[in-house]
PDB file of C-alpha atoms in Angstrom:
ATOM      1  CA  UNK A   1      -8.368  22.230  -2.151  1.00 76.00           C
ATOM      2  CA  UNK A   2      -5.528  19.743  -2.070  1.00 83.00           C
ATOM      3  CA  UNK A   3      -4.225  18.316  -5.292  1.00 91.00           C
ATOM      4  CA  UNK A   4      -1.550  15.809  -6.262  1.00 96.00           C
ATOM      5  CA  UNK A   5      -0.019  15.727  -9.712  1.00 96.00           C
ATOM      6  CA  UNK A   6       2.064  12.991 -11.251  1.00 97.00           C
ATOM      7  CA  UNK A   7       3.047  14.333 -14.648  1.00 96.00           C
ATOM      8  CA  UNK A   8       4.187  11.030 -16.171  1.00 95.00           C
ATOM      9  CA  UNK A   9       1.584   8.338 -16.822  1.00 94.00           C
ATOM     10  CA  UNK A  10       4.229   5.972 -18.162  1.00 97.00           C
ATOM     11  CA  UNK A  11       7.912   5.659 -17.364  1.00 97.00           C
ATOM     12  CA  UNK A  12      10.219   3.094 -18.865  1.00 97.00           C
ATOM     13  CA  UNK A  13      13.832   2.501 -17.820  1.00 97.00           C
ATOM     14  CA  UNK A  14      16.403  -0.228 -18.159  1.00 97.00           C
ATOM     15  CA  UNK A  15      17.458  -2.433 -15.288  1.00 97.00           C
ATOM     16  CA  UNK A  16      20.246  -0.800 -13.303  1.00 97.00           C
ATOM     17  CA  UNK A  17      19.354   2.700 -14.420  1.00 97.00           C
ATOM     18  CA  UNK A  18      18.285   5.395 -11.964  1.00 97.00           C
ATOM     19  CA  UNK A  19      14.607   6.161 -11.780  1.00 97.00           C
ATOM     20  CA  UNK A  20      12.696   9.181 -10.551  1.00 97.00           C
ATOM     21  CA  UNK A  21       8.918   9.322 -10.365  1.00 98.00           C
ATOM     22  CA  UNK A  22       7.696  12.868 -10.031  1.00 98.00           C
ATOM     23  CA  UNK A  23       5.030  14.085  -7.660  1.00 97.00           C
ATOM     24  CA  UNK A  24       3.924  17.642  -7.005  1.00 97.00           C
ATOM     25  CA  UNK A  25       1.277  18.704  -4.578  1.00 95.00           C
ATOM     26  CA  UNK A  26      -0.889  21.651  -3.717  1.00 93.00           C
ATOM     27  CA  UNK A  27      -2.036  21.985  -0.116  1.00 88.00           C
ATOM     28  CA  UNK A  28      -2.545  24.926   2.193  1.00 82.00           C
ATOM     29  CA  UNK A  29      -1.591  23.078   5.367  1.00 79.00           C
ATOM     30  CA  UNK A  30       1.413  21.058   6.392  1.00 79.00           C
ATOM     31  CA  UNK A  31       1.389  18.052   4.050  1.00 81.00           C
ATOM     32  CA  UNK A  32       1.676  14.411   4.974  1.00 86.00           C
ATOM     33  CA  UNK A  33       2.752  12.534   1.873  1.00 90.00           C
ATOM     34  CA  UNK A  34       2.898   8.904   0.937  1.00 92.00           C
ATOM     35  CA  UNK A  35       3.900   6.702  -1.956  1.00 95.00           C
ATOM     36  CA  UNK A  36       1.726   3.666  -2.592  1.00 94.00           C
ATOM     37  CA  UNK A  37       2.622   0.906  -5.042  1.00 95.00           C
ATOM     38  CA  UNK A  38       0.373  -1.512  -6.871  1.00 92.00           C
ATOM     39  CA  UNK A  39       2.048  -4.535  -8.406  1.00 91.00           C
ATOM     40  CA  UNK A  40       0.228  -6.385 -11.139  1.00 83.00           C
ATOM     41  CA  UNK A  41      -3.043  -7.839  -9.836  1.00 76.00           C
ATOM     42  CA  UNK A  42      -2.233  -6.912  -6.246  1.00 82.00           C
ATOM     43  CA  UNK A  43      -3.583  -4.404  -3.787  1.00 87.00           C
ATOM     44  CA  UNK A  44      -2.372  -0.896  -3.138  1.00 90.00           C
ATOM     45  CA  UNK A  45       0.491  -1.166  -0.675  1.00 91.00           C
ATOM     46  CA  UNK A  46       2.198   1.547   1.275  1.00 91.00           C
ATOM     47  CA  UNK A  47       5.724   1.994  -0.017  1.00 93.00           C
ATOM     48  CA  UNK A  48       6.906   4.845   2.129  1.00 90.00           C
ATOM     49  CA  UNK A  49       5.807   8.004   3.926  1.00 87.00           C
ATOM     50  CA  UNK A  50       7.714  11.202   4.186  1.00 82.00           C
ATOM     51  CA  UNK A  51       7.531  11.469   7.942  1.00 75.00           C
ATOM     52  CA  UNK A  52       9.515   8.280   8.487  1.00 74.00           C
ATOM     53  CA  UNK A  53      12.332   9.345   6.147  1.00 72.00           C
ATOM     54  CA  UNK A  54      13.115   5.707   5.481  1.00 76.00           C
ATOM     55  CA  UNK A  55      14.292   3.780   2.462  1.00 79.00           C
ATOM     56  CA  UNK A  56      12.106   0.900   1.356  1.00 83.00           C
ATOM     57  CA  UNK A  57      13.248  -1.507  -1.373  1.00 90.00           C
ATOM     58  CA  UNK A  58      15.929   1.040  -2.235  1.00 91.00           C
ATOM     59  CA  UNK A  59      13.401   3.820  -2.824  1.00 94.00           C
ATOM     60  CA  UNK A  60      13.610   7.177  -1.122  1.00 93.00           C
ATOM     61  CA  UNK A  61      11.515  10.310  -1.326  1.00 93.00           C
ATOM     62  CA  UNK A  62      12.269  13.728   0.040  1.00 88.00           C
ATOM     63  CA  UNK A  63       9.680  16.353   0.746  1.00 90.00           C
ATOM     64  CA  UNK A  64      10.664  19.666  -0.809  1.00 91.00           C
ATOM     65  CA  UNK A  65       8.269  22.270   0.517  1.00 89.00           C
ATOM     66  CA  UNK A  66       9.807  25.034  -1.571  1.00 91.00           C
ATOM     67  CA  UNK A  67       9.084  23.159  -4.781  1.00 93.00           C
ATOM     68  CA  UNK A  68       5.997  21.414  -3.338  1.00 93.00           C
ATOM     69  CA  UNK A  69       7.380  18.109  -4.528  1.00 95.00           C
ATOM     70  CA  UNK A  70       7.775  14.586  -3.202  1.00 95.00           C
ATOM     71  CA  UNK A  71       9.627  12.754  -5.941  1.00 96.00           C
ATOM     72  CA  UNK A  72      10.345   9.044  -5.573  1.00 96.00           C
ATOM     73  CA  UNK A  73      13.854   7.931  -6.452  1.00 96.00           C
ATOM     74  CA  UNK A  74      15.853   4.768  -6.762  1.00 96.00           C
ATOM     75  CA  UNK A  75      19.465   4.719  -7.917  1.00 96.00           C
ATOM     76  CA  UNK A  76      19.363   1.299  -9.600  1.00 97.00           C
ATOM     77  CA  UNK A  77      16.019   0.050 -10.869  1.00 97.00           C
ATOM     78  CA  UNK A  78      15.192  -3.662 -10.799  1.00 97.00           C
ATOM     79  CA  UNK A  79      12.737  -5.567 -12.980  1.00 96.00           C
ATOM     80  CA  UNK A  80      10.625  -6.363  -9.935  1.00 96.00           C
ATOM     81  CA  UNK A  81      10.069  -2.627  -9.434  1.00 97.00           C
ATOM     82  CA  UNK A  82       7.723  -2.636 -12.424  1.00 97.00           C
ATOM     83  CA  UNK A  83       4.382  -1.510 -11.007  1.00 96.00           C
ATOM     84  CA  UNK A  84       1.939   1.365 -10.736  1.00 95.00           C
ATOM     85  CA  UNK A  85       3.080   4.036  -8.301  1.00 97.00           C
ATOM     86  CA  UNK A  86       0.714   6.506  -6.664  1.00 96.00           C
ATOM     87  CA  UNK A  87       1.678   9.594  -4.748  1.00 97.00           C
ATOM     88  CA  UNK A  88      -0.882  10.533  -2.092  1.00 94.00           C
ATOM     89  CA  UNK A  89      -1.448  13.424   0.269  1.00 92.00           C
ATOM     90  CA  UNK A  90      -3.241  12.975   3.545  1.00 87.00           C
ATOM     91  CA  UNK A  91      -5.593  15.513   5.003  1.00 78.00           C
ATOM     92  CA  UNK A  92      -6.535  14.862   8.594  1.00 69.00           C
ATOM     93  CA  UNK A  93      -9.610  15.906  10.510  1.00 62.00           C
ATOM     94  CA  UNK A  94      -9.472  16.011  14.269  1.00 60.00           C
ATOM     95  CA  UNK A  95     -10.112  12.508  15.610  1.00 58.00           C
ATOM     96  CA  UNK A  96     -12.425  11.587  12.765  1.00 62.00           C
ATOM     97  CA  UNK A  97     -10.122  10.190  10.159  1.00 68.00           C
ATOM     98  CA  UNK A  98      -8.129  11.317   7.215  1.00 79.00           C
ATOM     99  CA  UNK A  99      -8.619  11.529   3.487  1.00 86.00           C
ATOM    100  CA  UNK A 100      -6.042  10.493   0.943  1.00 90.00           C
ATOM    101  CA  UNK A 101      -5.849  12.485  -2.248  1.00 93.00           C
ATOM    102  CA  UNK A 102      -4.114  10.483  -4.937  1.00 95.00           C
ATOM    103  CA  UNK A 103      -2.199  11.472  -8.002  1.00 96.00           C
ATOM    104  CA  UNK A 104      -3.015   9.926 -11.346  1.00 95.00           C
ATOM    105  CA  UNK A 105      -0.338   7.292 -10.957  1.00 95.00           C
ATOM    106  CA  UNK A 106       2.802   6.447 -12.930  1.00 97.00           C
ATOM    107  CA  UNK A 107       3.215   3.041 -14.529  1.00 96.00           C
ATOM    108  CA  UNK A 108       6.887   2.139 -14.191  1.00 97.00           C
ATOM    109  CA  UNK A 109       8.326  -0.506 -16.464  1.00 97.00           C
ATOM    110  CA  UNK A 110      11.841  -1.718 -15.878  1.00 97.00           C
ATOM    111  CA  UNK A 111      13.201  -3.480 -18.934  1.00 96.00           C
ATOM    112  CA  UNK A 112      15.879  -6.186 -18.771  1.00 94.00           C
TER     113      UNK A 112
ATOM    114  CA  UNK B   1       0.338  -9.809   8.473  1.00 78.00           C
ATOM    115  CA  UNK B   2      -3.342  -8.878   8.856  1.00 81.00           C
ATOM    116  CA  UNK B   3      -5.082  -7.648   5.728  1.00 90.00           C
ATOM    117  CA  UNK B   4      -8.208  -5.842   4.686  1.00 95.00           C
ATOM    118  CA  UNK B   5     -10.424  -8.277   2.778  1.00 96.00           C
ATOM    119  CA  UNK B   6     -13.109  -7.383   0.259  1.00 96.00           C
ATOM    120  CA  UNK B   7     -15.859  -9.450  -1.308  1.00 95.00           C
ATOM    121  CA  UNK B   8     -16.785 -10.104  -3.998  1.00 95.00           C
ATOM    122  CA  UNK B   9     -13.760  -9.536  -6.193  1.00 94.00           C
ATOM    123  CA  UNK B  10     -16.039  -8.843  -9.163  1.00 95.00           C
ATOM    124  CA  UNK B  11     -19.703  -7.855  -9.144  1.00 96.00           C
ATOM    125  CA  UNK B  12     -21.833  -7.560 -12.261  1.00 96.00           C
ATOM    126  CA  UNK B  13     -25.183  -5.826 -11.788  1.00 95.00           C
ATOM    127  CA  UNK B  14     -27.974  -4.512 -13.973  1.00 96.00           C
ATOM    128  CA  UNK B  15     -28.447  -0.765 -14.019  1.00 96.00           C
ATOM    129  CA  UNK B  16     -30.978   0.337 -11.419  1.00 96.00           C
ATOM    130  CA  UNK B  17     -30.286  -2.567  -9.099  1.00 97.00           C
ATOM    131  CA  UNK B  18     -28.950  -2.255  -5.589  1.00 97.00           C
ATOM    132  CA  UNK B  19     -25.483  -3.538  -4.839  1.00 97.00           C
ATOM    133  CA  UNK B  20     -23.657  -4.111  -1.572  1.00 97.00           C
ATOM    134  CA  UNK B  21     -19.888  -4.294  -1.446  1.00 97.00           C
ATOM    135  CA  UNK B  22     -18.383  -5.869   1.615  1.00 97.00           C
ATOM    136  CA  UNK B  23     -15.175  -5.272   3.502  1.00 97.00           C
ATOM    137  CA  UNK B  24     -13.591  -6.727   6.602  1.00 96.00           C
ATOM    138  CA  UNK B  25     -11.120  -4.167   7.960  1.00 95.00           C
ATOM    139  CA  UNK B  26      -8.085  -5.100  10.026  1.00 93.00           C
ATOM    140  CA  UNK B  27      -9.398  -6.084  13.444  1.00 89.00           C
ATOM    141  CA  UNK B  28      -7.840  -3.421  15.671  1.00 86.00           C
ATOM    142  CA  UNK B  29      -8.449  -0.574  13.227  1.00 90.00           C
ATOM    143  CA  UNK B  30     -10.936   2.129  14.084  1.00 88.00           C
ATOM    144  CA  UNK B  31     -11.192   4.222  10.915  1.00 90.00           C
ATOM    145  CA  UNK B  32     -12.670   2.893   7.722  1.00 93.00           C
ATOM    146  CA  UNK B  33     -12.747   4.294   4.214  1.00 95.00           C
ATOM    147  CA  UNK B  34     -14.085   3.677   0.747  1.00 97.00           C
ATOM    148  CA  UNK B  35     -12.370   4.846  -2.406  1.00 97.00           C
ATOM    149  CA  UNK B  36     -13.179   4.209  -6.021  1.00 96.00           C
ATOM    150  CA  UNK B  37     -11.189   4.178  -9.241  1.00 93.00           C
ATOM    151  CA  UNK B  38     -12.948   4.510 -12.563  1.00 93.00           C
ATOM    152  CA  UNK B  39     -10.978   2.801 -15.314  1.00 89.00           C
ATOM    153  CA  UNK B  40      -8.156   5.038 -16.478  1.00 85.00           C
ATOM    154  CA  UNK B  41      -8.711   7.607 -13.756  1.00 88.00           C
ATOM    155  CA  UNK B  42      -7.227   8.320 -10.359  1.00 89.00           C
ATOM    156  CA  UNK B  43      -8.243   6.771  -7.058  1.00 93.00           C
ATOM    157  CA  UNK B  44     -10.900   9.007  -5.462  1.00 95.00           C
ATOM    158  CA  UNK B  45     -12.004   9.292  -1.864  1.00 94.00           C
ATOM    159  CA  UNK B  46     -15.663   8.492  -1.203  1.00 97.00           C
ATOM    160  CA  UNK B  47     -16.238   8.363   2.532  1.00 95.00           C
ATOM    161  CA  UNK B  48     -14.660   7.854   5.927  1.00 92.00           C
ATOM    162  CA  UNK B  49     -16.350   6.193   8.886  1.00 92.00           C
ATOM    163  CA  UNK B  50     -15.555   6.278  12.588  1.00 89.00           C
ATOM    164  CA  UNK B  51     -17.429   5.443  15.751  1.00 87.00           C
ATOM    165  CA  UNK B  52     -20.397   4.144  13.772  1.00 89.00           C
ATOM    166  CA  UNK B  53     -20.954   7.259  11.753  1.00 90.00           C
ATOM    167  CA  UNK B  54     -19.743   8.981   8.636  1.00 92.00           C
ATOM    168  CA  UNK B  55     -16.989  11.438   9.508  1.00 89.00           C
ATOM    169  CA  UNK B  56     -16.355  12.830   6.052  1.00 90.00           C
ATOM    170  CA  UNK B  57     -17.684  12.311   2.542  1.00 92.00           C
ATOM    171  CA  UNK B  58     -16.839  13.609  -0.876  1.00 93.00           C
ATOM    172  CA  UNK B  59     -19.140  15.189  -3.408  1.00 92.00           C
ATOM    173  CA  UNK B  60     -19.272  11.823  -5.191  1.00 94.00           C
ATOM    174  CA  UNK B  61     -20.942  10.234  -2.178  1.00 95.00           C
ATOM    175  CA  UNK B  62     -24.511  11.311  -2.855  1.00 93.00           C
ATOM    176  CA  UNK B  63     -27.820   9.954  -1.575  1.00 94.00           C
ATOM    177  CA  UNK B  64     -27.437   6.812  -3.662  1.00 95.00           C
ATOM    178  CA  UNK B  65     -24.560   5.711  -1.470  1.00 97.00           C
ATOM    179  CA  UNK B  66     -24.604   4.538   2.122  1.00 97.00           C
ATOM    180  CA  UNK B  67     -22.195   2.804   4.451  1.00 96.00           C
ATOM    181  CA  UNK B  68     -22.790   0.610   7.423  1.00 94.00           C
ATOM    182  CA  UNK B  69     -20.946  -1.412   9.989  1.00 91.00           C
ATOM    183  CA  UNK B  70     -23.624  -4.024  10.654  1.00 85.00           C
ATOM    184  CA  UNK B  71     -21.554  -6.035  13.115  1.00 85.00           C
ATOM    185  CA  UNK B  72     -18.145  -5.952  14.733  1.00 77.00           C
ATOM    186  CA  UNK B  73     -16.240  -6.959  11.651  1.00 85.00           C
ATOM    187  CA  UNK B  74     -17.943  -5.987   8.386  1.00 92.00           C
ATOM    188  CA  UNK B  75     -18.028  -2.590   6.723  1.00 95.00           C
ATOM    189  CA  UNK B  76     -20.326  -2.278   3.735  1.00 97.00           C
ATOM    190  CA  UNK B  77     -20.898   0.151   0.908  1.00 97.00           C
ATOM    191  CA  UNK B  78     -24.373   0.134  -0.614  1.00 97.00           C
ATOM    192  CA  UNK B  79     -25.351   1.740  -3.879  1.00 97.00           C
ATOM    193  CA  UNK B  80     -29.132   1.957  -3.998  1.00 95.00           C
ATOM    194  CA  UNK B  81     -29.874   2.314  -7.672  1.00 94.00           C
ATOM    195  CA  UNK B  82     -26.800   1.742  -9.749  1.00 96.00           C
ATOM    196  CA  UNK B  83     -25.949   3.802 -12.803  1.00 95.00           C
ATOM    197  CA  UNK B  84     -23.591   2.991 -15.650  1.00 96.00           C
ATOM    198  CA  UNK B  85     -21.123   5.540 -14.321  1.00 95.00           C
ATOM    199  CA  UNK B  86     -20.849   3.627 -11.042  1.00 96.00           C
ATOM    200  CA  UNK B  87     -18.753   1.042 -12.869  1.00 97.00           C
ATOM    201  CA  UNK B  88     -15.366   1.214 -11.166  1.00 96.00           C
ATOM    202  CA  UNK B  89     -12.967  -0.513  -8.829  1.00 94.00           C
ATOM    203  CA  UNK B  90     -13.997   0.091  -5.229  1.00 97.00           C
ATOM    204  CA  UNK B  91     -11.340  -0.062  -2.537  1.00 96.00           C
ATOM    205  CA  UNK B  92     -11.896  -0.380   1.169  1.00 97.00           C
ATOM    206  CA  UNK B  93      -9.209   0.849   3.559  1.00 95.00           C
ATOM    207  CA  UNK B  94      -8.700   1.031   7.292  1.00 93.00           C
ATOM    208  CA  UNK B  95      -6.312   2.658   9.727  1.00 89.00           C
ATOM    209  CA  UNK B  96      -5.602   2.523  13.437  1.00 85.00           C
ATOM    210  CA  UNK B  97      -5.760   6.215  14.237  1.00 71.00           C
ATOM    211  CA  UNK B  98      -6.747   9.376  12.524  1.00 60.00           C
ATOM    212  CA  UNK B  99      -3.403  11.124  12.414  1.00 61.00           C
ATOM    213  CA  UNK B 100      -2.563  11.944   8.853  1.00 57.00           C
ATOM    214  CA  UNK B 101       0.840  10.337   9.059  1.00 61.00           C
ATOM    215  CA  UNK B 102      -0.645   6.944   9.785  1.00 71.00           C
ATOM    216  CA  UNK B 103      -1.021   4.808   6.679  1.00 83.00           C
ATOM    217  CA  UNK B 104      -4.260   3.437   5.436  1.00 89.00           C
ATOM    218  CA  UNK B 105      -4.246  -0.242   4.546  1.00 92.00           C
ATOM    219  CA  UNK B 106      -6.148  -1.205   1.419  1.00 94.00           C
ATOM    220  CA  UNK B 107      -8.057  -4.266   0.329  1.00 95.00           C
ATOM    221  CA  UNK B 108      -7.766  -5.897  -3.084  1.00 94.00           C
ATOM    222  CA  UNK B 109     -10.803  -4.049  -4.329  1.00 95.00           C
ATOM    223  CA  UNK B 110     -14.124  -5.051  -5.855  1.00 96.00           C
ATOM    224  CA  UNK B 111     -14.583  -4.498  -9.553  1.00 95.00           C
ATOM    225  CA  UNK B 112     -18.155  -3.334 -10.088  1.00 97.00           C
ATOM    226  CA  UNK B 113     -19.539  -3.617 -13.600  1.00 97.00           C
ATOM    227  CA  UNK B 114     -22.937  -2.070 -14.322  1.00 96.00           C
ATOM    228  CA  UNK B 115     -24.734  -3.344 -17.441  1.00 95.00           C
TER     229      UNK B 115
END
């Protein structure tokens, strides 16, 4: 069965410091991975997905199949990055939808 | 930008009562989902729905749960006889296609409190 692990429940950094939120996964197939973010009192929002290989709000994430990881990184954290971050793995069934398996989430706090 | 909307934002219900949580998915989306998050725990998949039927459900989604798309816009989750352990945040999501690289868009959630 697929599993997503985010080892850090809480992460606190200072503004301008680099940040890395860890995500490891376990999946027998070819994984599709996402990072979702939840700002205070707001909905879960897609931050980025590995297939698009894009940078959103300065965040990047690289899929490392050898280490089964999809860590989220940002070189210079901003206070507005403070939020809950969820790593998620998507399992797809033919034409009938997909299921997201979420990690436990990491609460990032960026201090001034 | 179109959004998934959920009502109510907070529902308080007595144990044993039926509750219906409502969702309006994004209009051109075809795949609908319910997830729940018990306080302090991870977001868990409950069920997916496509073409007016359940396409996949988790072990959490037992006979007490049902989903329905009663009209062209609403997607509901019903819990027939609520238990204390049903207290959680329930999220509705929708997506355009089933490919696993396509993102699911989430609503704000309904906080369900069972007394």
